[in-house]
Structure formats: C-alpha cells, structure tokens
Coordinates of N, CA and C in Angstrom, one line a residue:
M1 N 244.5 65.9 -84.8 CA 244.9 65.1 -85.9 C 245.5 63.8 -85.4
I2 N 245.2 62.7 -86.1 CA 245.8 61.4 -85.8 C 246.7 61.1 -87.0
E3 N 248.0 60.7 -86.7 CA 248.9 60.1 -87.7 C 249.0 58.6 -87.3
F4 N 248.8 57.8 -88.4 CA 248.7 56.3 -88.1 C 249.8 55.7 -89.0
F5 N 250.9 55.3 -88.4 CA 252.0 54.7 -89.1 C 251.7 53.2 -89.0
F6 N 251.7 52.5 -90.2 CA 251.2 51.1 -90.2 C 251.9 50.3 -91.3
D7 N 251.9 49.0 -91.0 CA 252.3 48.0 -92.0 C 251.2 46.9 -91.9
C8 N 250.8 46.4 -93.1 CA 249.7 45.5 -93.2 C 250.1 44.1 -92.7
S9 N 251.4 43.9 -92.5 CA 251.8 42.5 -92.1 C 251.7 42.3 -90.6
S10 N 251.1 43.2 -89.8 CA 250.9 43.0 -88.4 C 249.4 42.8 -88.0
P11 N 249.1 41.8 -87.3 CA 247.7 41.5 -86.9 C 247.2 42.6 -86.0
W12 N 248.0 43.1 -85.0 CA 247.5 44.1 -84.1 C 247.3 45.4 -84.9
T13 N 248.0 45.6 -85.9 CA 247.8 46.8 -86.8 C 246.4 46.7 -87.5
Y14 N 246.1 45.5 -88.0 CA 244.8 45.3 -88.6 C 243.7 45.7 -87.6
L15 N 243.8 45.2 -86.4 CA 242.8 45.6 -85.4 C 242.7 47.1 -85.2
A16 N 243.9 47.7 -85.0 CA 243.9 49.2 -84.8 C 243.4 50.0 -86.0
F17 N 243.8 49.5 -87.2 CA 243.3 50.1 -88.4 C 241.8 50.1 -88.5
H18 N 241.2 49.0 -88.2 CA 239.8 48.8 -88.2 C 239.1 49.7 -87.1
N19 N 239.7 49.6 -85.9 CA 239.0 50.2 -84.8 C 239.2 51.8 -84.7
I20 N 240.2 52.3 -85.3 CA 240.5 53.7 -85.1 C 239.6 54.5 -86.0
Q21 N 239.1 53.9 -87.1 CA 238.3 54.7 -88.1 C 237.0 55.2 -87.5
P22 N 236.2 54.3 -86.9 CA 235.0 54.9 -86.2 C 235.2 55.8 -85.1
L23 N 236.3 55.6 -84.4 CA 236.7 56.5 -83.3 C 237.0 57.9 -83.9
A24 N 237.7 58.0 -84.9 CA 238.1 59.3 -85.5 C 236.8 60.0 -86.1
K25 N 235.9 59.2 -86.7 CA 234.7 59.7 -87.3 C 233.8 60.3 -86.2
E26 N 233.7 59.5 -85.1 CA 232.9 60.0 -84.0 C 233.3 61.3 -83.4
L27 N 234.6 61.5 -83.3 CA 235.2 62.7 -82.7 C 235.5 63.8 -83.7
G28 N 235.2 63.5 -85.0 CA 235.5 64.5 -86.0 C 237.0 64.8 -86.2
T29 N 237.8 63.8 -86.1 CA 239.3 63.9 -86.2 C 239.8 63.3 -87.5
E30 N 240.7 64.0 -88.2 CA 241.3 63.5 -89.4 C 242.3 62.5 -89.1
I31 N 242.4 61.4 -89.9 CA 243.5 60.4 -89.8 C 244.4 60.6 -91.0
V32 N 245.7 60.8 -90.8 CA 246.7 60.9 -91.8 C 247.4 59.5 -91.8
W33 N 247.2 58.7 -92.9 CA 247.7 57.4 -93.0 C 249.1 57.4 -93.5
R34 N 250.0 56.7 -92.7 CA 251.5 56.8 -93.0 C 252.0 55.3 -93.2
P35 N 252.0 54.8 -94.4 CA 252.5 53.4 -94.6 C 254.0 53.4 -94.3
I36 N 254.4 52.2 -93.7 CA 255.8 52.0 -93.3 C 256.2 50.5 -93.6
L37 N 257.5 50.2 -93.4 CA 257.9 48.8 -93.4 C 258.4 48.5 -92.0
V38 N 257.6 47.7 -91.3 CA 257.9 47.4 -89.9 C 259.2 46.6 -89.7
G39 N 259.5 45.8 -90.7 CA 260.8 45.1 -90.7 C 262.0 46.0 -90.7
G40 N 261.9 47.2 -91.3 CA 262.9 48.2 -91.3 C 263.1 48.8 -89.9
I41 N 262.0 48.9 -89.2 CA 262.0 49.4 -87.8 C 262.7 48.4 -86.9
F42 N 262.3 47.1 -87.1 CA 262.9 46.0 -86.2 C 264.4 46.0 -86.5
N43 N 264.8 46.0 -87.7 CA 266.2 45.9 -88.0 C 267.0 47.1 -87.4
T44 N 266.4 48.3 -87.3 CA 267.1 49.5 -86.9 C 267.1 49.6 -85.4
V45 N 265.9 49.4 -84.7 CA 265.8 49.7 -83.3 C 265.2 48.7 -82.4
N46 N 264.6 47.6 -83.0 CA 263.9 46.6 -82.2 C 264.1 45.2 -82.6
P47 N 265.4 44.8 -82.7 CA 265.7 43.4 -83.1 C 265.2 42.3 -82.2
S48 N 264.8 42.7 -81.0 CA 264.4 41.7 -80.0 C 263.1 41.0 -80.5
V49 N 262.4 41.6 -81.4 CA 261.2 40.9 -82.0 C 261.6 39.6 -82.7
Y50 N 262.8 39.6 -83.4 CA 263.2 38.4 -84.0 C 263.7 37.3 -83.0
A51 N 264.3 37.8 -81.9 CA 264.7 36.8 -80.9 C 263.5 36.2 -80.3
Q52 N 262.4 36.9 -80.1 CA 261.2 36.4 -79.5 C 260.6 35.3 -80.4
R53 N 260.6 35.6 -81.7 CA 260.1 34.6 -82.6 C 260.9 33.3 -82.7
E54 N 262.2 33.5 -82.5 CA 263.1 32.3 -82.6 C 262.9 31.4 -81.3
K55 N 262.8 32.1 -80.2 CA 262.7 31.4 -78.9 C 261.6 32.0 -78.1
P56 N 260.3 31.7 -78.5 CA 259.2 32.2 -77.7 C 259.1 31.6 -76.4
V57 N 258.5 32.4 -75.4 CA 258.1 31.8 -74.1 C 256.8 31.1 -74.3
P58 N 256.7 29.8 -74.1 CA 255.5 29.1 -74.5 C 254.2 29.6 -73.8
L59 N 254.3 29.9 -72.5 CA 253.1 30.4 -71.9 C 252.6 31.7 -72.4
K60 N 253.6 32.6 -72.6 CA 253.3 33.9 -73.1 C 252.8 33.8 -74.6
A61 N 253.4 33.0 -75.4 CA 252.9 32.8 -76.8 C 251.5 32.3 -76.8
R62 N 251.2 31.3 -76.0 CA 249.9 30.7 -75.9 C 248.8 31.8 -75.6
Y63 N 249.2 32.6 -74.5 CA 248.2 33.7 -74.1 C 248.1 34.7 -75.2
M64 N 249.2 35.0 -75.9 CA 249.1 36.1 -76.9 C 248.2 35.7 -78.0
K65 N 248.2 34.4 -78.4 CA 247.2 33.9 -79.4 C 245.8 34.1 -78.9
K66 N 245.5 33.8 -77.7 CA 244.2 33.9 -77.1 C 243.8 35.4 -77.1
D67 N 244.8 36.2 -76.7 CA 244.5 37.7 -76.6 C 244.2 38.3 -77.9
L68 N 244.9 37.8 -78.9 CA 244.6 38.3 -80.3 C 243.2 37.9 -80.8
Q69 N 242.8 36.7 -80.5 CA 241.5 36.2 -80.9 C 240.4 36.9 -80.1
D70 N 240.7 37.2 -78.8 CA 239.7 38.0 -78.1 C 239.5 39.4 -78.7
W71 N 240.6 40.0 -79.0 CA 240.5 41.4 -79.6 C 239.8 41.3 -81.0
A72 N 240.1 40.3 -81.8 CA 239.5 40.1 -83.1 C 238.0 39.9 -83.0
R73 N 237.6 39.1 -82.0 CA 236.2 38.8 -81.8 C 235.5 40.1 -81.4
S74 N 236.1 40.9 -80.6 CA 235.5 42.2 -80.1 C 235.4 43.1 -81.3
A75 N 236.3 43.1 -82.3 CA 236.2 44.0 -83.4 C 235.4 43.4 -84.6
G76 N 235.0 42.1 -84.5 CA 234.2 41.5 -85.5 C 235.0 41.1 -86.7
L77 N 236.3 40.8 -86.4 CA 237.3 40.4 -87.5 C 237.7 39.0 -87.4
A78 N 238.1 38.4 -88.5 CA 238.7 37.1 -88.5 C 240.2 37.2 -88.7
I79 N 241.0 36.7 -87.8 CA 242.4 36.7 -87.9 C 243.0 35.3 -87.7
K80 N 243.7 34.8 -88.7 CA 244.4 33.5 -88.5 C 245.8 33.8 -88.1
M81 N 246.2 33.3 -87.0 CA 247.6 33.5 -86.5 C 248.2 32.2 -86.1
P82 N 249.4 31.8 -86.7 CA 250.0 32.6 -87.7 C 249.4 32.2 -89.1
P83 N 249.5 33.1 -90.0 CA 249.2 32.7 -91.4 C 250.1 31.7 -92.0
T84 N 249.8 31.1 -93.1 CA 250.7 30.1 -93.7 C 252.1 30.7 -94.0
V85 N 252.1 31.9 -94.5 CA 253.4 32.6 -94.7 C 253.5 33.7 -93.7
F86 N 254.4 33.5 -92.7 CA 254.7 34.5 -91.7 C 256.1 34.4 -91.2
P87 N 256.8 35.5 -91.1 CA 256.3 36.8 -91.5 C 256.3 36.9 -93.0
V88 N 255.6 37.9 -93.5 CA 255.4 38.1 -95.0 C 256.1 39.4 -95.4
N89 N 256.6 39.3 -96.7 CA 257.2 40.5 -97.3 C 256.1 41.4 -97.8
S90 N 255.8 42.5 -97.1 CA 254.7 43.4 -97.4 C 255.1 44.6 -98.2
V91 N 256.4 44.6 -98.7 CA 256.9 45.9 -99.4 C 256.1 46.3 -100.5
K92 N 255.6 45.4 -101.4 CA 254.8 45.8 -102.6 C 253.5 46.4 -102.1
A93 N 252.9 45.7 -101.2 CA 251.6 46.2 -100.7 C 251.7 47.6 -100.1
M94 N 252.8 47.8 -99.3 CA 252.9 49.1 -98.6 C 253.3 50.2 -99.6
R95 N 254.1 49.8 -100.7 CA 254.3 50.8 -101.7 C 253.0 51.1 -102.4
G96 N 252.1 50.1 -102.6 CA 250.8 50.4 -103.2 C 250.0 51.4 -102.4
C97 N 250.1 51.3 -101.1 CA 249.4 52.3 -100.2 C 250.0 53.7 -100.4
I98 N 251.3 53.8 -100.5 CA 252.0 55.1 -100.8 C 251.5 55.6 -102.2
W99 N 251.5 54.8 -103.2 CA 251.2 55.2 -104.5 C 249.7 55.7 -104.6
L100 N 248.8 55.1 -103.8 CA 247.4 55.4 -103.8 C 247.1 56.7 -103.1
G101 N 248.0 57.0 -102.1 CA 247.8 58.3 -101.3 C 246.5 58.3 -100.6
K102 N 245.8 59.4 -100.8 CA 244.5 59.6 -100.0 C 243.5 58.5 -100.3
D103 N 243.7 57.8 -101.4 CA 242.7 56.7 -101.8 C 243.2 55.3 -101.3
M104 N 244.1 55.3 -100.3 CA 244.7 54.0 -100.0 C 243.8 53.1 -99.1
V105 N 242.8 53.7 -98.4 CA 242.1 52.9 -97.3 C 241.4 51.7 -97.8
P106 N 240.6 51.7 -98.9 CA 240.0 50.5 -99.4 C 241.0 49.4 -99.8
F107 N 242.1 49.9 -100.4 CA 243.2 48.9 -100.8 C 243.8 48.3 -99.6
A108 N 244.2 49.1 -98.6 CA 244.8 48.6 -97.4 C 243.9 47.7 -96.6
T109 N 242.6 48.0 -96.6 CA 241.6 47.2 -95.9 C 241.6 45.8 -96.6
A110 N 241.6 45.8 -97.9 CA 241.6 44.5 -98.7 C 242.8 43.7 -98.5
V111 N 244.0 44.4 -98.4 CA 245.2 43.7 -98.1 C 245.2 43.1 -96.7
F112 N 244.8 43.8 -95.7 CA 244.6 43.2 -94.4 C 243.7 42.0 -94.4
E113 N 242.6 42.1 -95.1 CA 241.6 41.0 -95.1 C 242.1 39.8 -95.8
A114 N 242.9 40.1 -96.9 CA 243.4 39.0 -97.7 C 244.4 38.2 -96.9
Y115 N 245.3 38.9 -96.2 CA 246.4 38.3 -95.4 C 245.9 37.6 -94.1
W116 N 245.2 38.4 -93.3 CA 244.8 38.0 -92.0 C 243.5 37.2 -92.0
G117 N 242.6 37.5 -92.9 CA 241.3 36.8 -92.9 C 241.3 35.6 -93.8
D118 N 241.9 35.8 -95.0 CA 241.8 34.7 -96.1 C 243.1 33.9 -96.2
D119 N 244.2 34.3 -95.4 CA 245.4 33.5 -95.4 C 246.1 33.5 -96.8
K120 N 246.1 34.7 -97.5 CA 246.7 34.8 -98.8 C 248.1 35.5 -98.7
D121 N 249.0 35.1 -99.5 CA 250.4 35.6 -99.4 C 250.4 36.9 -100.2
I122 N 250.4 38.0 -99.4 CA 250.3 39.4 -100.0 C 251.6 39.8 -100.6
S123 N 252.7 39.0 -100.6 CA 253.9 39.3 -101.3 C 253.8 38.9 -102.7
Q124 N 252.8 38.1 -103.1 CA 252.7 37.6 -104.5 C 251.9 38.6 -105.4
D125 N 252.5 38.8 -106.6 CA 251.8 39.7 -107.5 C 250.4 39.2 -107.9
S126 N 250.2 37.9 -107.9 CA 248.9 37.4 -108.3 C 247.8 37.8 -107.2
V127 N 248.2 37.8 -106.0 CA 247.3 38.2 -104.9 C 247.1 39.7 -104.9
L128 N 248.1 40.5 -105.2 CA 248.0 41.9 -105.2 C 247.1 42.3 -106.4
A129 N 247.2 41.6 -107.5 CA 246.4 41.8 -108.7 C 244.9 41.5 -108.4
E130 N 244.7 40.4 -107.7 CA 243.3 40.1 -107.2 C 242.7 41.2 -106.4
I131 N 243.6 41.7 -105.5 CA 243.1 42.8 -104.6 C 242.8 44.0 -105.4
C132 N 243.6 44.4 -106.4 CA 243.4 45.5 -107.2 C 242.0 45.4 -107.9
G133 N 241.8 44.2 -108.4 CA 240.5 43.9 -109.1 C 239.3 44.1 -108.2
K134 N 239.5 43.7 -106.9 CA 238.4 43.7 -105.9 C 238.0 45.2 -105.6
V135 N 239.0 46.1 -105.6 CA 238.8 47.4 -105.1 C 238.8 48.4 -106.3
G136 N 238.9 47.9 -107.5 CA 238.7 48.8 -108.7 C 240.0 49.6 -109.1
I137 N 241.1 49.0 -108.9 CA 242.4 49.6 -109.2 C 242.9 49.0 -110.5
D138 N 243.4 49.8 -111.4 CA 244.0 49.3 -112.7 C 245.3 48.6 -112.3
E139 N 245.3 47.3 -112.6 CA 246.4 46.4 -112.2 C 247.7 46.9 -112.9
Q140 N 247.7 47.2 -114.1 CA 249.0 47.7 -114.8 C 249.5 49.0 -114.2
K141 N 248.6 49.9 -114.0 CA 249.0 51.2 -113.4 C 249.6 50.9 -112.0
F142 N 249.0 50.0 -111.2 CA 249.4 49.7 -109.9 C 250.9 49.2 -109.9
F143 N 251.1 48.2 -110.7 CA 252.5 47.6 -110.7 C 253.5 48.6 -111.3
A144 N 253.1 49.5 -112.2 CA 254.0 50.5 -112.7 C 254.3 51.5 -111.6
G145 N 253.2 51.9 -110.9 CA 253.3 52.9 -109.8 C 254.2 52.5 -108.7
I146 N 254.1 51.2 -108.2 CA 254.9 50.8 -107.1 C 256.3 50.6 -107.4
S147 N 256.7 50.7 -108.7 CA 258.1 50.6 -109.1 C 258.7 51.9 -109.2
E148 N 257.9 53.0 -109.1 CA 258.5 54.4 -109.2 C 259.4 54.6 -108.0
Q149 N 260.6 55.3 -108.3 CA 261.6 55.5 -107.3 C 261.0 56.5 -106.2
A150 N 260.2 57.4 -106.6 CA 259.6 58.3 -105.6 C 258.7 57.6 -104.6
V151 N 258.0 56.6 -105.0 CA 257.2 55.8 -104.1 C 258.1 55.0 -103.1
K152 N 259.1 54.3 -103.7 CA 260.0 53.6 -102.8 C 260.7 54.5 -101.8
D153 N 261.1 55.7 -102.2 CA 261.7 56.6 -101.3 C 260.8 57.1 -100.2
Q154 N 259.5 57.3 -100.6 CA 258.6 57.8 -99.6 C 258.3 56.8 -98.5
L155 N 258.2 55.5 -98.9 CA 258.0 54.4 -97.9 C 259.2 54.3 -97.0
K156 N 260.4 54.5 -97.5 CA 261.7 54.5 -96.7 C 261.7 55.7 -95.8
A157 N 261.3 56.8 -96.3 CA 261.3 58.1 -95.5 C 260.3 58.0 -94.3
N158 N 259.1 57.4 -94.6 CA 258.1 57.3 -93.5 C 258.6 56.3 -92.4
T159 N 259.3 55.3 -92.8 CA 259.9 54.3 -91.9 C 260.9 55.0 -91.0
E160 N 261.8 55.7 -91.7 CA 262.9 56.4 -90.9 C 262.3 57.5 -90.0
E161 N 261.2 58.2 -90.5 CA 260.6 59.2 -89.7 C 260.0 58.7 -88.4
V162 N 259.3 57.6 -88.5 CA 258.6 57.1 -87.3 C 259.7 56.6 -86.2
V163 N 260.8 56.1 -86.7 CA 261.9 55.7 -85.8 C 262.5 57.0 -85.1
A164 N 262.7 58.0 -86.0 CA 263.2 59.3 -85.4 C 262.3 59.9 -84.4
R165 N 261.0 59.7 -84.5 CA 260.1 60.2 -83.6 C 259.8 59.3 -82.4
G166 N 260.5 58.2 -82.3 CA 260.4 57.4 -81.1 C 259.6 56.1 -81.3
G167 N 259.2 55.8 -82.5 CA 258.5 54.6 -82.8 C 259.4 53.3 -82.8
F168 N 258.8 52.2 -82.5 CA 259.5 50.9 -82.5 C 258.8 49.8 -83.1
G169 N 257.6 50.0 -83.7 CA 256.8 49.0 -84.2 C 255.6 49.5 -84.9
S170 N 254.6 48.6 -85.3 CA 253.4 49.0 -85.9 C 252.2 48.4 -85.2
P171 N 251.2 49.2 -85.0 CA 251.0 50.5 -85.4 C 251.6 51.5 -84.4
T172 N 252.2 52.6 -84.9 CA 252.6 53.7 -84.1 C 251.6 54.9 -84.4
I173 N 251.0 55.4 -83.4 CA 250.0 56.4 -83.6 C 250.3 57.7 -82.8
F174 N 250.2 58.8 -83.5 CA 250.5 60.1 -82.9 C 249.2 61.0 -82.9
V175 N 249.0 61.6 -81.7 CA 247.9 62.6 -81.6 C 248.6 63.9 -81.6
N176 N 248.2 64.8 -82.5 CA 248.7 66.2 -82.6 C 250.3 66.2 -82.7
R177 N 250.8 65.2 -83.4 CA 252.2 65.1 -83.8 C 253.2 64.7 -82.7
I178 N 252.9 65.0 -81.4 CA 253.9 64.7 -80.4 C 253.5 63.7 -79.4
D179 N 252.2 63.3 -79.3 CA 251.7 62.4 -78.3 C 251.6 61.0 -78.9
M180 N 252.6 60.1 -78.6 CA 252.7 58.9 -79.2 C 252.0 57.7 -78.5
Y181 N 251.4 56.8 -79.2 CA 250.8 55.6 -78.7 C 251.2 54.4 -79.6
F182 N 251.3 53.2 -78.9 CA 251.6 52.0 -79.7 C 250.6 50.9 -79.5
G183 N 250.0 50.4 -80.5 CA 249.2 49.2 -80.4 C 247.7 49.5 -80.4
N184 N 247.0 48.5 -80.7 CA 245.5 48.5 -80.7 C 244.9 48.8 -79.4
D185 N 245.5 48.3 -78.3 CA 244.9 48.4 -77.0 C 245.0 49.8 -76.4
R186 N 245.7 50.7 -77.1 CA 245.9 52.1 -76.6 C 244.8 53.0 -77.1
L187 N 243.8 52.4 -77.8 CA 242.8 53.3 -78.4 C 241.9 54.0 -77.3
P188 N 241.6 53.4 -76.2 CA 240.9 54.2 -75.1 C 241.7 55.4 -74.7
L189 N 243.1 55.3 -74.6 CA 243.9 56.4 -74.2 C 244.0 57.5 -75.4
I190 N 243.9 57.0 -76.6 CA 243.9 57.9 -77.7 C 242.6 58.7 -77.7
R191 N 241.5 58.1 -77.4 CA 240.2 58.7 -77.3 C 240.3 59.8 -76.2
E192 N 240.9 59.5 -75.1 CA 241.0 60.5 -74.0 C 241.9 61.7 -74.4
A193 N 242.9 61.4 -75.1 CA 243.8 62.4 -75.6 C 243.1 63.4 -76.6
L194 N 242.3 62.8 -77.5 CA 241.6 63.6 -78.4 C 240.5 64.5 -77.7
L195 N 239.9 63.9 -76.8 CA 238.9 64.7 -76.0 C 239.5 65.8 -75.2
R196 N 240.7 65.5 -74.6 CA 241.4 66.6 -73.9 C 241.8 67.7 -74.9
S197 N 242.3 67.3 -76.1 CA 242.7 68.3 -77.1 C 241.5 69.2 -77.5
K198 N 240.4 68.5 -77.7 CA 239.2 69.3 -78.2 C 238.7 70.2 -77.1
A199 N 238.8 69.8 -75.8 CA 238.4 70.6 -74.7 C 239.3 71.8 -74.5
S200 N 240.6 71.6 -74.7 CA 241.5 72.8 -74.6 C 241.4 73.8 -75.7
A201 N 240.9 73.3 -76.9 CA 240.8 74.1 -78.0 C 239.5 74.9 -78.0
A202 N 238.5 74.4 -77.2 CA 237.2 75.0 -77.1 C 237.2 76.4 -76.5

C-alpha cells in the first residue's frame, strides 16, 4: 500500500502525484490519497522553508528552477514557477479533496493543472467553481461540503498525523505505513521498496 500525503500548492507534489499513479498501476499497488495543508506542517516542524523564501541562496534558487523544469519536461507537464500568486492558500481546494474522498483524483488533478499549468489562483471561489464544472462536480454541493466541520477536522487530522509520523513537507509518501519517502525524486526508491515488499510476500 502507498499512502500519499499531499497539498496541491507544491510543484514537486504535482510531479509526484502525476508520476506515482502509473507506477502504482504497473505494480498493482493501491494508493491511499491523504490531503493535508503543507503550511500547517511548516508552521509546526519546518519553519526554515519560510526563511529560505525570504533569503534565498541565488545560485541554489536558480538551479532549483532549472531542476523543476527538467523534471516537469520528463513528466510531460507544464509548470510555471513561481505562479503569479505564490504561496497560495490551498485550504478550500484541499478540503474539496477531503469532501470528495475516493473520487478526489480528477478534482485534484484539475487543481494542480489550474495552478501550476494555467497560473490560476486556486484560493478563489471562481476558480474552484470553474474546476468543479470541468470535472462534473455540483458547485453548490461542493461549497456546502467544504464548509462542513467534519471535512475541516479531517484535513487538520491528516496534517497532524503526517507530522506525528515524521513528515515535514509535501509530498510525504509511505510504503506499508512505516517506510517514509519525501519528494518526487524518491519514486525510484519507492519502486524498489514495493518490489521488495512483493517479493517477501510471495
């Protein structure tokens, strides 16, 4: 089993979200999608992210942009970095993922594409309404659903859980609940872990 803790406001998460799906399908492994708020993680255990944004190392920042575009090209995705609004408040989008449950993948995909591909502000109700229309979600039910206390509580609980299990950002990925990986570039290691798990179970 793969658990994928994610926030749509992260470009590396967009890459991993895209890339892990064919990997899981190839190996016959289920993905359990776990929406979180990465800002809540940064505030709790990883505030250095904010310091890096305020005072970036120019050479490292320049290379990171190139690295991101190299990975995006490899995945066949378009990513604008930084988007016009960055960082973005993704709380409504992530509550939407919680509300949709097992049906969240088309919506999450469209949120990623809207923000990272089309440079749209996913914190805005008008953008979320447009995404709902694109993927066939009733707009009124969506906005009512994301205001439910149970949905808000579950997003908070997921965020607290990933921190309690050792996570410090998005995406945080677990294989068989205890084997943690962070980031898109760890997918080759995740593949190896899944293959080892399958071999030991055979």
